[in-house]
XYZ file of C-alpha atoms in Angstrom:
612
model
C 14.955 46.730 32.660
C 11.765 45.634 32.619
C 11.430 46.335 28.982
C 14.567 44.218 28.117
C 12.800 41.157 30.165
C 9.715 41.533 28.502
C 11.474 41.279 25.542
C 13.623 38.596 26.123
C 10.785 36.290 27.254
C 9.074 37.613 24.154
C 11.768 36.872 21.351
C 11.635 32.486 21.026
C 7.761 33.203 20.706
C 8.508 35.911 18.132
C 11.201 33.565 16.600
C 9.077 30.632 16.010
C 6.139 32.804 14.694
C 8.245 33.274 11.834
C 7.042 32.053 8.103
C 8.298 30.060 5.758
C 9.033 33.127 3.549
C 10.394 34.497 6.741
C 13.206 32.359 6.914
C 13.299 30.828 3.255
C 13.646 31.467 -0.111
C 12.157 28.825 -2.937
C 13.432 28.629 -6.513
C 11.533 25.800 -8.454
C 13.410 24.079 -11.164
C 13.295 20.964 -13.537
C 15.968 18.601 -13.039
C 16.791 16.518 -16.230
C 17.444 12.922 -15.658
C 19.749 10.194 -17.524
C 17.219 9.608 -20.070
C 16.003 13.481 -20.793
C 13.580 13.703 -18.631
C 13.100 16.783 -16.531
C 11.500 16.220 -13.203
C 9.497 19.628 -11.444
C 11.658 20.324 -7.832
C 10.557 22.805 -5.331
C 13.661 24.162 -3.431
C 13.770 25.946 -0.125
C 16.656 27.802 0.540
C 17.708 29.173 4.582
C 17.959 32.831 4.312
C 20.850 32.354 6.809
C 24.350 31.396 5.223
C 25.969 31.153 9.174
C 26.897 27.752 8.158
C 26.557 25.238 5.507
C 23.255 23.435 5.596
C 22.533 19.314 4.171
C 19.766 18.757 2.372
C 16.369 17.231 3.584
C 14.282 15.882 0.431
C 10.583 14.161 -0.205
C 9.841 12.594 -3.625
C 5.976 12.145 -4.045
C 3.257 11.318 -6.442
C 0.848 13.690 -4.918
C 2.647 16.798 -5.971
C 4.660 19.233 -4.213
C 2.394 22.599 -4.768
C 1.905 25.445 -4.173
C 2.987 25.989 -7.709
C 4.732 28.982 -7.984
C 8.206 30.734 -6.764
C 6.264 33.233 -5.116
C 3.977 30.130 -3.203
C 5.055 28.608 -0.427
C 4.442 25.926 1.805
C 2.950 27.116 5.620
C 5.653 24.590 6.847
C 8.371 22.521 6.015
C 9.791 18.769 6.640
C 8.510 16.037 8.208
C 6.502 17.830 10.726
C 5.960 22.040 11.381
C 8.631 21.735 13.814
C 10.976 21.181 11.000
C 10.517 24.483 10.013
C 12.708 25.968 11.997
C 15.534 23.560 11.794
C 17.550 25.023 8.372
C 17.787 22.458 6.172
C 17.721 22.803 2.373
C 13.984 21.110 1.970
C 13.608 19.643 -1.294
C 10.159 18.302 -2.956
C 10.204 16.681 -6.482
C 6.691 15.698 -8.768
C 7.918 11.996 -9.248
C 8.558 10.724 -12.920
C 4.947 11.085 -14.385
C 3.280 13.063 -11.863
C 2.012 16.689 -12.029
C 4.197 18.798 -12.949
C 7.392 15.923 -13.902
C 7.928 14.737 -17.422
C 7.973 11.270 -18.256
C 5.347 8.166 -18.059
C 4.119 6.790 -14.606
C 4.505 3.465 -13.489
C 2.840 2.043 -10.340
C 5.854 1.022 -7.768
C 8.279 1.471 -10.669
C 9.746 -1.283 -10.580
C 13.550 -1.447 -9.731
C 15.648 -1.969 -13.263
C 19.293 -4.567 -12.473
C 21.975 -4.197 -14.976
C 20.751 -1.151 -16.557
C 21.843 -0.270 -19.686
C 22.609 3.304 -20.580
C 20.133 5.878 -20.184
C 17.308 3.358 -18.652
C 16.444 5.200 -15.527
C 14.201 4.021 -12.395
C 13.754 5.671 -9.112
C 17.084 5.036 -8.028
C 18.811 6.569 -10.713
C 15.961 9.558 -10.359
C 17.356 10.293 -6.700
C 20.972 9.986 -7.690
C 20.632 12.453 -10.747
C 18.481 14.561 -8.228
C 21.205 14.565 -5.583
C 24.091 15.040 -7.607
C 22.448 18.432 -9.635
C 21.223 19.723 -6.386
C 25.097 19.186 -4.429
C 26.543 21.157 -7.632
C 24.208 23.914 -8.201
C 22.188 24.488 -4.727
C 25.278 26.832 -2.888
C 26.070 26.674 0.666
C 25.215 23.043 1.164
C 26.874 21.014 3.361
C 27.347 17.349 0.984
C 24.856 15.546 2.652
C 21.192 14.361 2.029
C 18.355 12.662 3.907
C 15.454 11.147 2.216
C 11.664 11.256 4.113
C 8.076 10.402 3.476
C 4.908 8.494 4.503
C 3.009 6.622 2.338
C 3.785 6.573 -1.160
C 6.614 8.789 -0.037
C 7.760 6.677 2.095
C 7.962 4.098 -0.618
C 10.182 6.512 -2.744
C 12.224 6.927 0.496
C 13.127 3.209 0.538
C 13.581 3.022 -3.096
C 16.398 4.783 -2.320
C 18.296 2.416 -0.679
C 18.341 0.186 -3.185
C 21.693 1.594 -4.803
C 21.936 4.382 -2.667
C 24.278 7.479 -3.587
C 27.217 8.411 -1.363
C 26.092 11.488 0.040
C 22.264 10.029 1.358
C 23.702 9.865 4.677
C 19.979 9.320 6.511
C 16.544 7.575 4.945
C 13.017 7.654 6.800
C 10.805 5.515 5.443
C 7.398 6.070 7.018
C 4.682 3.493 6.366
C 6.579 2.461 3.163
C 4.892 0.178 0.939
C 6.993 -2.951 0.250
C 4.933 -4.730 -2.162
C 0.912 -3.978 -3.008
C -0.384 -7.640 -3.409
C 2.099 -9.108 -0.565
C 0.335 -7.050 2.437
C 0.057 -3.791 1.977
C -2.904 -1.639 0.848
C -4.562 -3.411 -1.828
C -3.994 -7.125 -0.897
C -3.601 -9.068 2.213
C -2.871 -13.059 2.110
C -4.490 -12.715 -1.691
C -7.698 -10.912 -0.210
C -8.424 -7.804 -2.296
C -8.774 -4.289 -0.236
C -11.681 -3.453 -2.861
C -12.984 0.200 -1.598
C -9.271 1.460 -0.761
C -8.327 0.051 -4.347
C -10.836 1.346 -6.106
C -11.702 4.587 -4.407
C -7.929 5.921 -4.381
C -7.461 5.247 -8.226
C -10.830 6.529 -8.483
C -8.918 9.797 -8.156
C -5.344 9.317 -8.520
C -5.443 7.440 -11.849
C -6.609 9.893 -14.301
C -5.518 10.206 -17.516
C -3.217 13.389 -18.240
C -1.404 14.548 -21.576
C 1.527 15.984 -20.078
C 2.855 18.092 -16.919
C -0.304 19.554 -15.146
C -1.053 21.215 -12.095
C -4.166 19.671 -11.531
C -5.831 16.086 -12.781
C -9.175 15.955 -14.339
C -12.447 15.299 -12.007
C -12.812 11.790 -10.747
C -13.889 8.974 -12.909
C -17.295 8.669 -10.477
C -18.985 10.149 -7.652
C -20.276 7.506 -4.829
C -23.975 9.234 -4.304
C -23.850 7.996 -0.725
C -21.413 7.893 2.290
C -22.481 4.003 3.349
C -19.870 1.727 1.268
C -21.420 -1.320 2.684
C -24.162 -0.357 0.730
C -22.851 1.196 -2.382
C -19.835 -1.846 -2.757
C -22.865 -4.555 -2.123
C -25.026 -3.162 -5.161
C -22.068 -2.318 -7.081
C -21.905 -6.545 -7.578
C -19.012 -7.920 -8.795
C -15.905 -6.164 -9.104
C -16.039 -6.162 -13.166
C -19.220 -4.176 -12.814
C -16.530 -0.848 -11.414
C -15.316 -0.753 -15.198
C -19.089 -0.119 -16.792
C -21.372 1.335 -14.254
C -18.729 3.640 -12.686
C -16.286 4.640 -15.075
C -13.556 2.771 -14.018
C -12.301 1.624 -17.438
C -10.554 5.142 -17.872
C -8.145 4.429 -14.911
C -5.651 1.881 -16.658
C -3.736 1.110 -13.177
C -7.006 -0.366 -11.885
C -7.495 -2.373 -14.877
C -4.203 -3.979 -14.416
C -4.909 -4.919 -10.859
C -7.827 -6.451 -12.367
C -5.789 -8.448 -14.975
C -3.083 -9.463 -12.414
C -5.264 -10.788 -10.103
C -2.019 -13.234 -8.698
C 1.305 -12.685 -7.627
C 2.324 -12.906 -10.773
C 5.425 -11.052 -12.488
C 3.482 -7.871 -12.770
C 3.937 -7.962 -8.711
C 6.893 -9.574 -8.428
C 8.520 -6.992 -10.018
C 7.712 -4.279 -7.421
C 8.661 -6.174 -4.497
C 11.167 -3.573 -2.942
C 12.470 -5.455 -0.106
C 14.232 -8.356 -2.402
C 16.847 -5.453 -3.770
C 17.813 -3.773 -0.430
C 20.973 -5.715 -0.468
C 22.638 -2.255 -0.128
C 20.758 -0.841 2.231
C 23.816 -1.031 5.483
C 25.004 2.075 3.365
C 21.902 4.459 4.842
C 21.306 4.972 8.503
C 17.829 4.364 8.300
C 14.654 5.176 10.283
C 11.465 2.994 9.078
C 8.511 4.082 10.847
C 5.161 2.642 11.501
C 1.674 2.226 12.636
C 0.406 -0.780 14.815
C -3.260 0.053 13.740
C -2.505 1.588 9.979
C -5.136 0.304 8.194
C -3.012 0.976 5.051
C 0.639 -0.053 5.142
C 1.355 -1.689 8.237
C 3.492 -4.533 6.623
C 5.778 -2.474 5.015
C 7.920 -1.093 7.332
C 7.932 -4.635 9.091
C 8.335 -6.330 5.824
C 11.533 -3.895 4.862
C 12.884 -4.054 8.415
C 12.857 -7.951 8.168
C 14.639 -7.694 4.605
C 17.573 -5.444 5.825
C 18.589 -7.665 8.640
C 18.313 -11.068 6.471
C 20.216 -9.246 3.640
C 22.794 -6.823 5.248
C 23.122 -7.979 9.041
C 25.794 -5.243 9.983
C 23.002 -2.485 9.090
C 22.315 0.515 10.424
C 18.716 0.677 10.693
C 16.048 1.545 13.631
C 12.492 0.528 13.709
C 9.802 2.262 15.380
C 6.761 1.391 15.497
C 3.241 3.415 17.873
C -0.212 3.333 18.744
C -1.323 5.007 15.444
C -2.701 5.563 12.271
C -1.578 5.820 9.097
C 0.941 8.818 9.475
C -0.660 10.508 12.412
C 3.010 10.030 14.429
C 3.568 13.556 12.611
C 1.268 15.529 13.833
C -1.390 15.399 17.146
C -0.297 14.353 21.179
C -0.791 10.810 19.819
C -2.170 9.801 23.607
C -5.471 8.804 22.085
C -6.313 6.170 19.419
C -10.481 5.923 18.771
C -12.129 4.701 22.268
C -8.458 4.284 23.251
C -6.335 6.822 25.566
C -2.686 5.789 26.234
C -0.670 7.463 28.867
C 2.178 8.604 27.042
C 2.238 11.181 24.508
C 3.554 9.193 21.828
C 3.350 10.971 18.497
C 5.231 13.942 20.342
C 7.506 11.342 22.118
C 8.333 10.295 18.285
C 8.944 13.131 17.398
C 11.098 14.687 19.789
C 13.299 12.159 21.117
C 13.584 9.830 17.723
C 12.865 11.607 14.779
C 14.597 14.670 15.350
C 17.694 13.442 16.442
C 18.254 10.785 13.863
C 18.128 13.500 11.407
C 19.880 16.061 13.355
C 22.969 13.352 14.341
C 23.396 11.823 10.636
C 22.603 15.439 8.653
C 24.152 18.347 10.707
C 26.320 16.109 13.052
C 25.414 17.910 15.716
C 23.348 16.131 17.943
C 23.578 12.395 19.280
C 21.549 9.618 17.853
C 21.221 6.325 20.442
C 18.016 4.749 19.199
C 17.964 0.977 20.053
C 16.835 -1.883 17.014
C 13.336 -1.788 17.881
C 11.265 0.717 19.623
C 7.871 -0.306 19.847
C 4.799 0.480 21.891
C 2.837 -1.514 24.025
C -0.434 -1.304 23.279
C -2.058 -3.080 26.424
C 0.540 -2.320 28.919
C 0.223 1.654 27.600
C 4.426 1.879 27.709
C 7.505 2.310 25.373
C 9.518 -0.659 25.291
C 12.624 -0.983 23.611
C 14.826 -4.484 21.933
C 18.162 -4.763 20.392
C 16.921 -6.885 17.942
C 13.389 -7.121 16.211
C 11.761 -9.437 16.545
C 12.589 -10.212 20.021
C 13.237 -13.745 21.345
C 10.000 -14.850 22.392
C 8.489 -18.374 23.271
C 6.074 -19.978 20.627
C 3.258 -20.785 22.811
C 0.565 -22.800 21.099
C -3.660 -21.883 21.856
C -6.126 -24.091 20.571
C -9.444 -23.704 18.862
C -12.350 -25.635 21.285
C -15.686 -26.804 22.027
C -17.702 -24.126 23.250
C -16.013 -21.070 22.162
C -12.976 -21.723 24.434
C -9.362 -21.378 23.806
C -7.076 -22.910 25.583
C -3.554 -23.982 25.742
C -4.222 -27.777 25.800
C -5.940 -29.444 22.424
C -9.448 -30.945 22.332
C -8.908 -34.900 21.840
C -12.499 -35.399 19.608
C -12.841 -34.629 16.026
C -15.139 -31.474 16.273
C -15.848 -28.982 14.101
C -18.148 -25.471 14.340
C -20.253 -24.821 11.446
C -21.629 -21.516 9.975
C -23.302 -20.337 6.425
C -21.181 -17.700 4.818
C -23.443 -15.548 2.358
C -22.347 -13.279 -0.546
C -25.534 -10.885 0.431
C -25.242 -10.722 3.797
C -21.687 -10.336 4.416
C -19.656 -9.482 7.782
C -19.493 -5.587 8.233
C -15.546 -4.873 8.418
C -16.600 -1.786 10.648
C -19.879 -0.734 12.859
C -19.513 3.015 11.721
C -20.331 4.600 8.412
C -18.103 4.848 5.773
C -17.458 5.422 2.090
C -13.954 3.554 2.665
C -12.115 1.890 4.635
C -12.444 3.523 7.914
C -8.788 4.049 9.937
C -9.998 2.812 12.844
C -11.325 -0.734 12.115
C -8.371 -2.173 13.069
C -8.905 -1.542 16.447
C -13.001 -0.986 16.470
C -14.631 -2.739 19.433
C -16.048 -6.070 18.054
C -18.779 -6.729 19.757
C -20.968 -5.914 17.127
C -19.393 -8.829 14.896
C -19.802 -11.240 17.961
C -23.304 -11.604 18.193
C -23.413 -12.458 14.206
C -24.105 -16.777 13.700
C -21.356 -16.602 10.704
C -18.947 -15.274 13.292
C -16.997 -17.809 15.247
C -16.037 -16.917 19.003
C -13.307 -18.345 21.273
C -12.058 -16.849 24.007
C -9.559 -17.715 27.295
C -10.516 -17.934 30.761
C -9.671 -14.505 32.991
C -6.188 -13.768 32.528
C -4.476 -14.954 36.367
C -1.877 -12.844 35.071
C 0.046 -10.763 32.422
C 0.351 -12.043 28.806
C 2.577 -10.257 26.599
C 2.701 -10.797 22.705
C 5.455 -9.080 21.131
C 5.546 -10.641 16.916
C 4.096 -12.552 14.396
C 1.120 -14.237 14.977
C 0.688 -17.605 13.652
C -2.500 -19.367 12.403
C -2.365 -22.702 11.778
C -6.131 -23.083 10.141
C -7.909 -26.607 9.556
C -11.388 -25.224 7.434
C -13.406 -26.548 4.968
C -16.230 -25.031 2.363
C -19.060 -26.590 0.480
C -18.151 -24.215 -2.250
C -14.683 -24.271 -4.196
C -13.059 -21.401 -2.753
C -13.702 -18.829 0.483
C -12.133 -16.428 2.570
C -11.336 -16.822 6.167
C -10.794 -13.575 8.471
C -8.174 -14.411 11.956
C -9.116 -11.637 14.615
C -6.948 -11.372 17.744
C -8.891 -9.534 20.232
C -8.306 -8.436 23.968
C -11.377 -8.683 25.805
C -11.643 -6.072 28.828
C -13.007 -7.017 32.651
C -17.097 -6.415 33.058
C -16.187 -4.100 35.868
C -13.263 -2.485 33.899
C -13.724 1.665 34.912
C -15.592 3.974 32.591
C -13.581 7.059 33.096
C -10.225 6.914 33.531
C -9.264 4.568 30.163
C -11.380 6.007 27.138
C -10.915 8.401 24.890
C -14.501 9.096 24.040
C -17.286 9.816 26.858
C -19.888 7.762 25.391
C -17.951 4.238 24.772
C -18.809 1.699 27.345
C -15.159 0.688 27.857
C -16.391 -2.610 30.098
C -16.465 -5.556 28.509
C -15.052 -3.682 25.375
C -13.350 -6.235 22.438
C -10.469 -4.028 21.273
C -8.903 -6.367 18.024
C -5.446 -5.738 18.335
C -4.610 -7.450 15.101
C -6.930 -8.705 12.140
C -5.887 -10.992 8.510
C -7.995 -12.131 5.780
C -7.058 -14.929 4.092
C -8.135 -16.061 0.239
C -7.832 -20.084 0.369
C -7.415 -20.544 -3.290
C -3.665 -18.812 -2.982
C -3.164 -21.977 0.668
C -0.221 -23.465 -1.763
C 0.898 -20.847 -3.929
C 0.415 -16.850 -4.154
C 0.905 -16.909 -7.848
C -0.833 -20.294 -8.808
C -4.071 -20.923 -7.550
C -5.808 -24.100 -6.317
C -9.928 -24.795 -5.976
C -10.956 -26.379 -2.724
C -12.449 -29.572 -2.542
C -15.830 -28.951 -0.900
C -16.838 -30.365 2.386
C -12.708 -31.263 3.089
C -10.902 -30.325 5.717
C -7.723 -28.246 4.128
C -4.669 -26.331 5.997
C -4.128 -22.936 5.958
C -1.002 -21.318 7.479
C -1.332 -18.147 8.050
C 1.028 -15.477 9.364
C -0.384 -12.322 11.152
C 1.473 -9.300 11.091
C 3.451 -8.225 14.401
C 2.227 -6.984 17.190
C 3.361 -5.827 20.868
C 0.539 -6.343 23.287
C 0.036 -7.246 26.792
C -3.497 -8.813 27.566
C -3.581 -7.478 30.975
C -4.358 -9.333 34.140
C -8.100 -10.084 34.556
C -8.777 -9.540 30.692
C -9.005 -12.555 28.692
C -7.566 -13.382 25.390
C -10.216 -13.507 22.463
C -10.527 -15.196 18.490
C -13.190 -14.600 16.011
C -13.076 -16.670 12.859
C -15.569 -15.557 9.828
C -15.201 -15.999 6.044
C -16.349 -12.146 4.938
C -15.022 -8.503 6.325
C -16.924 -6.488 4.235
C -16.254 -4.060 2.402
C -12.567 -3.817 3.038
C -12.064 -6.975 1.641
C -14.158 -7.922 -1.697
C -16.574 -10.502 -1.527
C -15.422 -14.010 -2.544
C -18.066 -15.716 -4.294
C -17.219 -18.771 -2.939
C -16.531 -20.264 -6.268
C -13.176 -20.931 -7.396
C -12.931 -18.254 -10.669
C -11.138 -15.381 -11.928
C -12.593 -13.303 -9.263
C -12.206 -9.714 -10.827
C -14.309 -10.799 -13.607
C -16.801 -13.594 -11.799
C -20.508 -12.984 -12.529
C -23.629 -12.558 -10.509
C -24.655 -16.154 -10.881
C -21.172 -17.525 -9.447
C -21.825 -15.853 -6.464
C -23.035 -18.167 -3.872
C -24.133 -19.302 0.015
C -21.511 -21.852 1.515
C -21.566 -23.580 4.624
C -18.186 -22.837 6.225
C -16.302 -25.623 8.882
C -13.597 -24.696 11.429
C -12.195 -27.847 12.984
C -11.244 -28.066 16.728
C -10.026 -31.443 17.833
C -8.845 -34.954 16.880
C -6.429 -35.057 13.973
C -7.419 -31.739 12.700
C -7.145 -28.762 15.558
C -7.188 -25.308 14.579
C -4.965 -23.099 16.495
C -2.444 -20.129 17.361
C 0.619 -20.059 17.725
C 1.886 -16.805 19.945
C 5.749 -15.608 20.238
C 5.154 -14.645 24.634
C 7.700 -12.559 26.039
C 8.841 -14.129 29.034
């Protein structure tokens, strides 16, 4: 008897110790498209036939390997758990990639009208679906789509003209469009080490289907990028000294330096007029340093295009994909109460594809579920964004900030130079480091080219839940510049050291967590595909929208701003000259004397959607 309890406790341990080849079989096939081109599939199979199973699929550009019918993958899905779930899990090289025929194209654009046999990466998921619902046996006709990143861009792709039997889509920090916010420009500022280190090693050159790409194009020869990015010089200098003029997708950026067609023409978002087809799940970061527009973005597009949708937004205390894997109850010098990434994981992810997939389980997610990030909660809306009152905050004398606007015509005045720039991050790092948007600032506060204003103590709780508006009034002595919006919550001198950080050394008191943080090129103030010099020493307008956030500045904390006009090196320098900055030289970079203007005609100032 005693035996048989032993064993009983024994088995769901023994159960989910079970492999991959344990409980799967793979076959690995390639699946011609339209237009004759095959693309490489991996294929995992349940063992089990007890009932018919749907399929679960990822389409990426950073291959699906192990190569190999005899490799397999140490888990499956999403996240491990998936594993055990018994879905059909499919992964396919996209068009162009690894081990997939065919030429790649950077966001492949979206093709209207086609004409027979043109093929995009809509019709690559429809000719996917329908070969695997005719030759993969035991399937149950239905299909959900997943992935984070460039994944999860493939994953909204999909519902552009989606097929009838993608019954669920999980876009996970999806990128929308690459020059309107996400990864490589923000607001017309170019992300230069995130550009140029990712194609460093994604765009190489390749003759056909390959397991592996060719070495990089260069090697770094240090690990401090404010360094190496400063001596690099300008941007132009990447194609010569490092090598960069073999990666043909970074040239292009360089050409299309505007929003031009070349952009245009990847903008997902302005096709998902379909989308109400798809229960979908878009998923995001509040502090992903990569695509945190996206999902927003996408989410925003659904509901202007196809109102009677049926898609859910989520959106944590994380980085870039880490809701997949990790407690998620800590976030740098942060610690949250809740255990969020498993709280994703287990009561929202899980079910949506359980409900909408096996139809066996019950999906009730509201519109929005988003997390608090000062008030350490969950909260939940039925729509996104919530109703919330525009509440104006003005720019001041003295470094305040203030709901009332200063009556003189004041300004604050700083030099902005090219060779000293402000660091984007106080830690080390080759890239762009995940946690700088939410690094304590107090090491940019103390710079003079770094413009503080802050509020009085909070008397009580103010909650942010949105956009963030900036309505700017700057000028330059040079002909163009950059101007960086921080939104900062600034914690109590006597705030305790123990019970709220997540690592032992950080002095949490008095700590400047930036809750949000925008760049801003002034040449693209008018237009994003025609730009415009400034006229030096003239006040100009720049309107400026931050990307949402849900925050509560806490009781006793007070509500900070820094204005500067360089976050280096995430964003490239701006030589302060109006030029084709991708191919500006030495000499046109230059020191400017930078004006933020507070009062009279001309008041800088926020504008914050409050929760009431």
């Amino acid at each position: 008897m005693r035996k048989l309890a032993l064993l009983l406790v024994l088995l769901p341990v023994a159960l989910q110790a079970q492999s991959v080849q344990d409980l799967y079989t793979k076959m690995e096939i390639s699946i011609p498209m339209r237009d004759g081109v095959k693309l490489f599939t991996s294929i995992y199979v349940p063992r089990t036939t007890e009932k018919r199973a749907p399929f679960l699929m990822m389409r990426t550009p950073y291959s699906c390997r192990p190569y190999g019918a005899a490799a397999f993958k140490n888990s499956l899905g999403p996240e491990s758990n998936f594993t055990q779930e018994g879905y059909i899990f499919v992964y396919q090289d996209v068009r162009g990639r690894y081990m997939s025929e065919g030429d790649f194209k950077w966001m492949n654009p979206y093709i209207p009208n086609k004409k027979s046999g043109q093929a995009d990466e809509t019709t690559d998921t429809a000719d996917t679906i329908d070969w695997l619902l005719k030759n993969i046996p035991n399937n149950n006709g239905r299909v959900g789509v997943y992935g984070t990143s460039f994944p999860g861009h493939y994953a909204a792709q999909c519902l552009i003209d989606p097929h009838p039997a993608l019954k669920a889509a999980s876009p996970q920090a999806p990128m929308a469009d690459n020059w309107m916010g996400d990864d490589m420009h923000h607001n017309g500022a170019f992300f230069l080490p995130h550009g140029m280190n990712f194609m460093n090693g994604f765009d190489q050159p390749r003759t056909g289907p390959v397991e592996n790409y060719p070495n990089r194009a260069f090697t770094h020869g240090t690990q401090d990028g404010y360094k190496f990015f400063l001596e690099m010089g300008p941007i132009a200098n990447s194609l010569t000294k490092y090598n960069m003029s073999q990666a043909k997708i970074w040239e292009q950026w360089l050409i299309h330096e505007d929003y031009d067609e070349y952009w245009q023409a990847q903008n997902v978002p302005q096709h998902l007029k379909r989308a109400d087809k798809v229960p979908t799940l878009l998923v995001g970061g509040w502090f992903d340093a990569e695509d945190l527009a996206g999902p927003l973005n996408i989410h925003a597009a659904i509901e202007r295009q196809t109102p009677n949708n049926l898609t859910k937004i989520v959106m944590g205390p994380w980085y870039h994909g880490s809701w997949n894997g990790g407690p998620g109850d800590t976030l740098h010098d942060i610690k949250f109460v809740a255990k969020t990434g498993e709280d994703f994981r287990n009561t929202m992810q899980k079910p949506f594809f359980r409900a909408h997939l096996w139809q066996d389980a019950t999906e009730s997610l509201p519109e929005a579920s988003v997390f608090d990030t000062g008030a350490n909660q969950w909260r939940t809306f039925n729509t996104w964004p919530p109703a919330a009152t525009p509440t104006s905050f003005f720019l001041k004398n003295q470094g305040k900030l203030e709901p009332s606007g200063e009556p003189k015509s004041l300004f604050d005045e700083w030099i902005s130079d090219p060779k000293k720039p402000v660091p984007s991050s106080n830690s080390i790092s080759i890239g762009m480091p995940r946690q700088y948007l939410l690094e304590d600032q107090r090491f940019a506060a103390q710079r003079p080219d770094v413009m503080v204003y802050q509020t009085t103590v909070l008397e009580k709780d103010l909650t942010i839940v949105g956009p963030i508006k900036a309505d700017l009034v700057v000028s330059t002595s040079g002909t163009d510049s950059d101007y960086v919006v921080k939104i900062i919550d600034v914690f109590p001198n006597d705030y305790p050291e123990t019970s709220a950080r997540a690592n032992s050394g950080t002095v949490m008191s008095g700590y400047q967590m930036m809750v949000r943080g925008e760049p801003f090129r002034a040449k693209y103030r008018n237009s994003w595909s025609k730009p415009e010099a400034m006229r030096p020493n003239t006040p100009e307008k720049i309107n400026m929208e931050l990307p949402a956030i849900c925050h509560t500045f806490k009781k006793g904390h007070r509500l900070m701003v820094q204005i500067q006009s360089s976050w280096f090196p995430v964003v490239g320098l701006n030589p302060q000259k109006f030029c084709k900055i991708p191919y500006c030289k030495e000499s046109d970079f230059q020191k400017a004397t930078q004006r933020v203007y507070l009062g009279g005609k001309n008041q800088t100032k926020l504008v914050l959607p409050v929760l009431k």
